[in-house]
Short mmCIF file of C-alpha atoms in Angstrom, two decimals:
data_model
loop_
_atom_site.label_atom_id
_atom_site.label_comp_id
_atom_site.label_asym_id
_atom_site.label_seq_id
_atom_site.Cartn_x
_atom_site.Cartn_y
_atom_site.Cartn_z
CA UNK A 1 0.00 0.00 0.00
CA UNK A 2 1.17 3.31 -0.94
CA UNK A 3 0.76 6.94 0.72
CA UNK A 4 -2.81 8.43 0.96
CA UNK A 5 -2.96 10.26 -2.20
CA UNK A 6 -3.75 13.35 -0.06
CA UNK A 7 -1.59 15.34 2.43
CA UNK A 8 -4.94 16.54 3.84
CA UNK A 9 -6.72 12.42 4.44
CA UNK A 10 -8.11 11.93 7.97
CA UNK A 11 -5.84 8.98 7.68
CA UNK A 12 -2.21 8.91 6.25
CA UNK A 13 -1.40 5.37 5.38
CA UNK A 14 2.17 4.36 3.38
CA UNK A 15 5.01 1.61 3.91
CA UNK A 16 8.63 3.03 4.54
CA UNK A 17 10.78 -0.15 4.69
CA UNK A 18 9.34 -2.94 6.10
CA UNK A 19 6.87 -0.67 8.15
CA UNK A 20 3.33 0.00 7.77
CA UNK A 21 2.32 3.35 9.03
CA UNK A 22 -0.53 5.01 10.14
CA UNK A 23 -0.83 8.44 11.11
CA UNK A 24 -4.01 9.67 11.97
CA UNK A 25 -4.53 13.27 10.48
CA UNK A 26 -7.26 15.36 12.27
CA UNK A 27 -4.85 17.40 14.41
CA UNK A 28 -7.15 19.93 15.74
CA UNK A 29 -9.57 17.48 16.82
CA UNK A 30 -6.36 15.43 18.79
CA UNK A 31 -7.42 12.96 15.90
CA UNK A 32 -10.88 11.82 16.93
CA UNK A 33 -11.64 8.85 15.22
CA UNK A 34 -14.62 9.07 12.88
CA UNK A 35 -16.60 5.60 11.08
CA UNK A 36 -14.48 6.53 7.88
CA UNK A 37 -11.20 6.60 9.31
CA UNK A 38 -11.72 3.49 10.97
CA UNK A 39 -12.88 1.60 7.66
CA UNK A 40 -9.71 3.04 6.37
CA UNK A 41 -7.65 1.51 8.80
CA UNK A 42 -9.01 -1.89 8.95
CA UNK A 43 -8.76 -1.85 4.78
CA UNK A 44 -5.10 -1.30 5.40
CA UNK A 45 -4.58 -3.73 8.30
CA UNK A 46 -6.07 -6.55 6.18
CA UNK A 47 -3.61 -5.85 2.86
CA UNK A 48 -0.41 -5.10 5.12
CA UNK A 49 -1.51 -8.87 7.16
CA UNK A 50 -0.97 -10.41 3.79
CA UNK A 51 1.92 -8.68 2.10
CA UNK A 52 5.02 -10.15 2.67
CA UNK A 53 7.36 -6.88 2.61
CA UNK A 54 5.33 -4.74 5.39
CA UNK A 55 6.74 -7.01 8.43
CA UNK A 56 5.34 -4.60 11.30
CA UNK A 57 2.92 -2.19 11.61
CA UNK A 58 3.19 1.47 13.74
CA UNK A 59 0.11 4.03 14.86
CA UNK A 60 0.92 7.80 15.55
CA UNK A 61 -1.05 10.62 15.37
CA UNK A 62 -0.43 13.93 13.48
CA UNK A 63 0.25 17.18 15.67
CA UNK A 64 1.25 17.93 18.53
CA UNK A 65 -1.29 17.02 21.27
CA UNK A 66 -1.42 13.16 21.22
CA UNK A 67 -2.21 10.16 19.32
CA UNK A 68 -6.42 10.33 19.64
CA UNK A 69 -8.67 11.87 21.59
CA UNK A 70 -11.15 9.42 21.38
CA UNK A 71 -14.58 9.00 18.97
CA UNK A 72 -16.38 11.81 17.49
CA UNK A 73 -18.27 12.45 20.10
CA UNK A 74 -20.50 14.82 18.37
CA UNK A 75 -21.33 12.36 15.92
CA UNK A 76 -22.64 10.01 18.67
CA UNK A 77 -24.47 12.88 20.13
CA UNK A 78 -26.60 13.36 16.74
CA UNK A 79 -26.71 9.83 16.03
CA UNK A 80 -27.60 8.74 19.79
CA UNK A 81 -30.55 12.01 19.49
CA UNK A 82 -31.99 10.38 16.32
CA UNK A 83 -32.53 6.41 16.13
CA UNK A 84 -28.94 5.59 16.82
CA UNK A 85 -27.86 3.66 14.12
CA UNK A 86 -25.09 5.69 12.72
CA UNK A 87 -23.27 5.18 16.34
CA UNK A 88 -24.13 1.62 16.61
CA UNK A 89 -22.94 1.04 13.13
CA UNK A 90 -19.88 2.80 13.84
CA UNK A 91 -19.46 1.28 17.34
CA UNK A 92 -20.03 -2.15 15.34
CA UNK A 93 -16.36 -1.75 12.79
CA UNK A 94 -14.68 0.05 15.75
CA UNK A 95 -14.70 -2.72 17.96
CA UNK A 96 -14.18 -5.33 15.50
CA UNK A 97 -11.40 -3.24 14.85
CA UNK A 98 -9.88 -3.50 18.00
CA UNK A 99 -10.66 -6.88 17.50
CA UNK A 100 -8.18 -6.97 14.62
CA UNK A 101 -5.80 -5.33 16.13
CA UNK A 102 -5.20 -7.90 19.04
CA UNK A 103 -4.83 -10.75 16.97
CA UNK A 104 -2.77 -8.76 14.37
CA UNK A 105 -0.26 -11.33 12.95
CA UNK A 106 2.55 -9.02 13.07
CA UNK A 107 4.31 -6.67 15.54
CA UNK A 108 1.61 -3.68 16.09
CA UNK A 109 3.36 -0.89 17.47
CA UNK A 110 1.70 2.46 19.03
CA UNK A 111 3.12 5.11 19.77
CA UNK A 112 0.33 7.10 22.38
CA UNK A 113 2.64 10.04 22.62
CA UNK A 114 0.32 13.34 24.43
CA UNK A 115 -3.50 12.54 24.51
CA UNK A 116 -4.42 9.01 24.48
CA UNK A 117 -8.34 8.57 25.64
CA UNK A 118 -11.81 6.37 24.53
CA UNK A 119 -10.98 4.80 21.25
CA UNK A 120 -7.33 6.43 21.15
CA UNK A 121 -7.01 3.23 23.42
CA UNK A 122 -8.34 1.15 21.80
CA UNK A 123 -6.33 1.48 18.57
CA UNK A 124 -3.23 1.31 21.04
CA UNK A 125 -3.38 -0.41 23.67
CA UNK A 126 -4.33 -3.58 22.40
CA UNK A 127 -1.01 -3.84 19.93
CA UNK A 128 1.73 -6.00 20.86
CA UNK A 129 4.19 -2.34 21.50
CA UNK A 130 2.91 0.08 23.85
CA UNK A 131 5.16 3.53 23.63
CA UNK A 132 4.24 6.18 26.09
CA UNK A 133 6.30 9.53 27.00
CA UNK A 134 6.58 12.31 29.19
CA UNK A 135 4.06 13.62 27.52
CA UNK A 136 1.46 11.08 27.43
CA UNK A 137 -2.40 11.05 29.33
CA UNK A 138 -3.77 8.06 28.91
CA UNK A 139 -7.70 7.58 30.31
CA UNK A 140 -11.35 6.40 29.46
CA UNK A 141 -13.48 9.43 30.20
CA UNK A 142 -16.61 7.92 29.46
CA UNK A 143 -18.31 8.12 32.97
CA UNK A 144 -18.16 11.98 31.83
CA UNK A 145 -20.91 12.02 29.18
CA UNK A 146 -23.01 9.03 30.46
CA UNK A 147 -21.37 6.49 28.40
CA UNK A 148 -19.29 3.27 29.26
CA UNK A 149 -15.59 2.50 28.95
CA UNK A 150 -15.81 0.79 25.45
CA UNK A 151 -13.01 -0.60 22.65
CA UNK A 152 -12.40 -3.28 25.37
CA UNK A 153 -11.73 -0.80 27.99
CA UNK A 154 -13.64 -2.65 30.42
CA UNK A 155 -10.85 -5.40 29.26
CA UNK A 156 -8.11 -3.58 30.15
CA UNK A 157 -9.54 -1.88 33.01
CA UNK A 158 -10.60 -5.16 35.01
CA UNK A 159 -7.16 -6.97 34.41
CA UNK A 160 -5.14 -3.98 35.72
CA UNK A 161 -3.82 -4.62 39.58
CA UNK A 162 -5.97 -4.60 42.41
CA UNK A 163 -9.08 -2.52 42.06
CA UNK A 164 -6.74 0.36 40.16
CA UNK A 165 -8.84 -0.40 37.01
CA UNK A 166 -12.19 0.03 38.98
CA UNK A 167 -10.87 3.52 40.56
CA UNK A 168 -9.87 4.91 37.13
CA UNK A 169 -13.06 3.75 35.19
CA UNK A 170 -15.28 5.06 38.39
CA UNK A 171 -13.54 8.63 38.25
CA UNK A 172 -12.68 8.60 34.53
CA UNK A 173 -9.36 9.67 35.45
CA UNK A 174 -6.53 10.10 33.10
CA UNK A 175 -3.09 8.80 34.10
CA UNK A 176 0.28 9.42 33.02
CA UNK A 177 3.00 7.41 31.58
CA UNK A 178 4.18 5.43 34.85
CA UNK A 179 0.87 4.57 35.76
CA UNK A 180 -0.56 3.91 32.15
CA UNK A 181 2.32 0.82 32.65
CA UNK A 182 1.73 -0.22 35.84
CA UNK A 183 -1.88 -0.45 34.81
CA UNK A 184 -1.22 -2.42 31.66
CA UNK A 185 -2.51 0.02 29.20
CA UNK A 186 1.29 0.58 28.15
CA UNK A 187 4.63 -1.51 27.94
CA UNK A 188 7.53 0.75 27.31
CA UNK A 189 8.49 4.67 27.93
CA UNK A 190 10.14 6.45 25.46
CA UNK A 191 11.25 10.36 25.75
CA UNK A 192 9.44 11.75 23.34
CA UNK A 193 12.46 13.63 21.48
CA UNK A 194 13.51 9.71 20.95
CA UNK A 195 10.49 9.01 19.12
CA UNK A 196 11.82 10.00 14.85
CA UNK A 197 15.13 7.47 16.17
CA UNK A 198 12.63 4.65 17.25
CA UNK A 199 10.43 5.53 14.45
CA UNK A 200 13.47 5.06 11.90
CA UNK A 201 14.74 2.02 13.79
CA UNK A 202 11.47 0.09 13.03
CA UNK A 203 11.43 1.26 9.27
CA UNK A 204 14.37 -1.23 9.14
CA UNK A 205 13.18 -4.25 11.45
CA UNK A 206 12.78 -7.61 9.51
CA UNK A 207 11.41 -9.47 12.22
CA UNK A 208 9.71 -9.40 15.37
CA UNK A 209 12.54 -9.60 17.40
CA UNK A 210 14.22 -6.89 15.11
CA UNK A 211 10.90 -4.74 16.98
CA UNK A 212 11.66 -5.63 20.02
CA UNK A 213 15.12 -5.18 20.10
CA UNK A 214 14.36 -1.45 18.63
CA UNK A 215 12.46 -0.77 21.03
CA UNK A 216 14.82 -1.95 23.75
CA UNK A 217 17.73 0.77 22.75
CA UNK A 218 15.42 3.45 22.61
CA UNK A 219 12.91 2.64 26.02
CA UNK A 220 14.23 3.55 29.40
CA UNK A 221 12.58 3.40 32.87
CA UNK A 222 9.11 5.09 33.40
CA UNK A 223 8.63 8.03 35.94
CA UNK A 224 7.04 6.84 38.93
CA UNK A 225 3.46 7.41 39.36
CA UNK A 226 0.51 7.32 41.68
CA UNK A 227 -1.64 4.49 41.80
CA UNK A 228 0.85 1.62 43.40
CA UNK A 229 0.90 4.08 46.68
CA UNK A 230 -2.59 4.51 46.93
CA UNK A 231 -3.24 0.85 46.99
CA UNK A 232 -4.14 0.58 50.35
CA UNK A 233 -6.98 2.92 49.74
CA UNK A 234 -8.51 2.06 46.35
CA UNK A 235 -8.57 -2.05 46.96
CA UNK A 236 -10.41 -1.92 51.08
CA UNK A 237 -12.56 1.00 49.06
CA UNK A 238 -13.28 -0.53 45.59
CA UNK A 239 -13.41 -3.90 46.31
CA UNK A 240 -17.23 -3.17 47.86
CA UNK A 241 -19.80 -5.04 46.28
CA UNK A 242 -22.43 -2.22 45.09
CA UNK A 243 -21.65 1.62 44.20
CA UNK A 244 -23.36 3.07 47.21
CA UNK A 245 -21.19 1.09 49.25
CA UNK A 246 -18.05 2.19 47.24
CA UNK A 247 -18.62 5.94 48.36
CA UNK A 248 -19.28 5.10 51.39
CA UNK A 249 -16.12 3.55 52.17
CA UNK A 250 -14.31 6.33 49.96
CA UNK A 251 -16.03 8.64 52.16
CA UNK A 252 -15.36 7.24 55.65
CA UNK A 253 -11.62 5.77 54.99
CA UNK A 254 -9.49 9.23 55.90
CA UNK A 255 -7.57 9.61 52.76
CA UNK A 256 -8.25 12.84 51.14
CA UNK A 257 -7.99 11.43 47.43
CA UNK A 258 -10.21 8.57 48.60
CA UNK A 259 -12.73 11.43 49.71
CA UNK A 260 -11.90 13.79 46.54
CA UNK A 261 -12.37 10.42 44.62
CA UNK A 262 -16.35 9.72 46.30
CA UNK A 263 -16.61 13.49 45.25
CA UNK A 264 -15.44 12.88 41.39
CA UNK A 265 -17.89 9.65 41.39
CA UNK A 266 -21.26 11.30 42.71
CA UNK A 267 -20.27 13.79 39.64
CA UNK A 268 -20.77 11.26 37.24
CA UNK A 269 -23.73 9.80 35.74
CA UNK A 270 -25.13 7.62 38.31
CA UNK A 271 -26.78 5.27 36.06
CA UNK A 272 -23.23 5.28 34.21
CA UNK A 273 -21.48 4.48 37.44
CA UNK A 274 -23.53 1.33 38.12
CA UNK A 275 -23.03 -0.21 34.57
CA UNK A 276 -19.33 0.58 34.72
CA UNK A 277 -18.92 -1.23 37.58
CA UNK A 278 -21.35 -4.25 36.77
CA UNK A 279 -19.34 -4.18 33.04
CA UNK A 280 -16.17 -4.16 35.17
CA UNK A 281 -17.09 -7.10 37.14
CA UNK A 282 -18.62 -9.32 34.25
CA UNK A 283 -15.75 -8.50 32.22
CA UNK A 284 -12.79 -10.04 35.18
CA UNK A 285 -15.41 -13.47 34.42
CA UNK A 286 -14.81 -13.31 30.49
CA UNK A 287 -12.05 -15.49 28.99
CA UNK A 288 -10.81 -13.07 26.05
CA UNK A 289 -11.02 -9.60 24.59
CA UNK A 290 -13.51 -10.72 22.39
CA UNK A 291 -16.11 -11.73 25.00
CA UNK A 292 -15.87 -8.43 26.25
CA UNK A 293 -15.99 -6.46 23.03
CA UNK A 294 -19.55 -8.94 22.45
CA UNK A 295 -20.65 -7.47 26.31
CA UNK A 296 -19.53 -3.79 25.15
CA UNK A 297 -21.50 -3.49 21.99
CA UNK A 298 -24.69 -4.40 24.06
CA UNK A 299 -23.80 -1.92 26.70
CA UNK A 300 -23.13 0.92 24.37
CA UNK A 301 -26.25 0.45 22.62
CA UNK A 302 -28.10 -0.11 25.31
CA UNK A 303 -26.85 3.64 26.46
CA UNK A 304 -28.31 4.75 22.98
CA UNK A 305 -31.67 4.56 24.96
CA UNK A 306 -30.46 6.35 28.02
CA UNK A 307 -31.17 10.17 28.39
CA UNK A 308 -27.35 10.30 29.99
CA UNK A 309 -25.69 9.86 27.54
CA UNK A 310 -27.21 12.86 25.17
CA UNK A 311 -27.26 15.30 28.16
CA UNK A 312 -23.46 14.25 29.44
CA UNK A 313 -22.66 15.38 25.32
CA UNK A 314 -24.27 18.23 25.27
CA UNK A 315 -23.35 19.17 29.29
CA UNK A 316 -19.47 18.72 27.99
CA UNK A 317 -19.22 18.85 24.41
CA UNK A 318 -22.19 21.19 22.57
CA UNK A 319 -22.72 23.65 25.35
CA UNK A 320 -19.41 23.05 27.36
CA UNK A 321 -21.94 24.00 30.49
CA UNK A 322 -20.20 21.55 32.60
CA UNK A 323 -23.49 21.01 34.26
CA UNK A 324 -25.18 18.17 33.15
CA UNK A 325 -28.60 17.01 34.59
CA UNK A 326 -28.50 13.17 35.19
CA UNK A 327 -31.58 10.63 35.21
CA UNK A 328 -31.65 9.63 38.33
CA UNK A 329 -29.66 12.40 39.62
CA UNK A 330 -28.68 10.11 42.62
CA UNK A 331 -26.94 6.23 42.67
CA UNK A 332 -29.97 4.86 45.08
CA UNK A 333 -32.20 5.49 42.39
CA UNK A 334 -30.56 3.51 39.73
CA UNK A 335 -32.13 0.03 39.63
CA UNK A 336 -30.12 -3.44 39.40
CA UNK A 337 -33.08 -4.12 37.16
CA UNK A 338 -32.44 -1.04 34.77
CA UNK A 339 -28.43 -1.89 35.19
CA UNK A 340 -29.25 -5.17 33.58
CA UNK A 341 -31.06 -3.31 30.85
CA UNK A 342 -27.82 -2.24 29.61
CA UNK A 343 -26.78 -5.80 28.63
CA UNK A 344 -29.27 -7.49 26.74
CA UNK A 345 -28.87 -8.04 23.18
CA UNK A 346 -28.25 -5.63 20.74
CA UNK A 347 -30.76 -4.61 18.30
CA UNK A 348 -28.79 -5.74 15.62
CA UNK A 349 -27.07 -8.61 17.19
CA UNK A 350 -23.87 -9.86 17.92
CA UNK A 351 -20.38 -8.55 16.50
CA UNK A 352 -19.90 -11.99 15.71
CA UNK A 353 -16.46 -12.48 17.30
CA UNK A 354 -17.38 -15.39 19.59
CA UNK A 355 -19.08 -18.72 19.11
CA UNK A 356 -23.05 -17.83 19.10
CA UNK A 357 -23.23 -20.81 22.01
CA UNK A 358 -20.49 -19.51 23.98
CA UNK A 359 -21.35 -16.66 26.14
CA UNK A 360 -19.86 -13.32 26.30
#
């Protein structure tokens, strides 16, 4: 595959060497993915899979503020006001994206340099290379606009240590580069003024190893971060069995950040807050990434339905009011009967990425 014809695409795809590249190109939106640029990339992932001379495969983003700032959200806010289809359809090839990218059959390399959040992650942090820098915030906001951690967040999130992945999906905090390792959502730091070397090291790797060992001259030790000294707090508080219970012990432990944290959570959507953590608990029961993505795509239509997630768009996106009006406006009024709403079947059924008798 050659370079996109146009210095302008949402999408810059070429081979230099034996390296597939991607750059997405929608700088001043810090790259939000939209359903085209996905298509794009999962056309190029399939004819780099099969041609011989492209032997690895790296992500960047264009600009200066990160890799991807997540979905067009805006999008999902007119789809998600109309019938919905447009953001289940895109939902549908993003996840089966991230599908793809998992199971890629050669070295997938991403470098989430700056702004990494939503579906930034998931067209990183599910490659076999995870490159993070000084620079990097890595996070899944979604508890923000009434949505659910998605592109097999919920994945990620429940296989990260202790109840760390709970806290961050709860909060929809952002992390930084030592933490976005510890957590598993990254493998290697890499200054970013290092990044053109490492970049022009993999143009010449023939071979997995070649990747690895590229990455091994150019990595060095990741600046500490938070979350493995605030342990003690976020597994005796996190570890609770319902939401209500979680503030509560945030609440009543005598940490500050566990009491700023029960703060940050009775921000968030409440009905959002009880599927997250339901979705974060399923998904520790599921075998693979694929299960999960099956459980996501119900959730996230499911929240197509839910007045949240419009008003969390509009409250933080369209009108940038920063005060959105949740319904229920309180956790004790969010039942487990309308949680389980959120993960029946999707309208249009299954992404098709597990056996139809297994269940995800």
């Amino acid at each position: 595959m050659t370079a996109s014809a146009e210095p302008d695409a949402e999408v810059l795809l070429r081979v230099e060497g034996t390296l597939g590249r991607v750059t997405l190109n929608r700088p001043r939106a810090i790259n939000a993915l939209n359903h085209a640029m996905v298509r794009e990339m999962d056309a190029a992932l399939t004819a780099w899979e099969k041609d011989d001379a492209v032997r690895a495969v790296l992500i960047d983003g264009a600009g200066e503020r990160g890799l991807c700032a997540g979905g067009d959200i805006r999008s999902i806010h007119a789809s998600a006001r109309e019938a919905g289809r447009e953001a289940a359809a895109f939902w549908r090839d993003e996840y089966l994206l991230n599908a793809r990218i998992a199971r890629f059959a050669k070295p997938y390399v991403a470098l989430m340099d700056g702004v990494v959040m939503g579906g930034g992650v998931g067209v990183s942090a599910h490659g076999d290379v995870r490159v993070v820098t000084e620079r990097s915030t890595v996070g899944m906001p979604e508890a923000t606009i009434g949505f659910v951690p998605d592109v097999g967040g919920t994945y990620l999130l429940s296989r990260a240590p202790g109840e760390t992945g709970t806290h961050l999906a709860l909060t929809a905090a952002p992390v930084g580069p030592g933490d976005a390792v510890y957590t598993g959502l990254a493998d290697h730091y890499v200054p970013s003024e290092r990044l053109p070397d490492l970049t022009d090291a993999l143009t010449k790797a023939a071979s997995a190893a070649d990747v690895s060992d590229a990455v091994g001259r150019f990595a060095e030790t990741a600046p500490a971060g938070d979350l493995a000294g605030a342990r003690h707090w976020i597994d005796a508080c996190y570890s609770a069995d319902t939401a209500e219970e979680i503030v509560d012990r945030l609440r009543s432990h005598g940490d500050q950040d566990a009491a700023r944290a029960a703060d940050v959570i009775e921000g968030k959507s409440p009905t959002s807050v009880k599927v997250i953590l339901a979705a974060l608990r399923r998904a520790r029961e599921l075998p693979t990434l694929e299960a999960v993505l099956e459980q996501e795509y119900r959730v996230s239509c499911a929240t197509l339905s839910s007045p949240d997630l419009v008003e969390g768009i509009r409250a933080q996106v369209i009108d940038k009011d920063r005060n959105p009006k949740w319904t229920p406006d309180r956790l004790s009024a969010v039942s487990d009967t309308h949680v389980a709403r959120f993960f029946q079947p999707a309208p249009d059924g299954p992404l098709g990425l597990v056996d139809e008798g297994s269940r995800a």
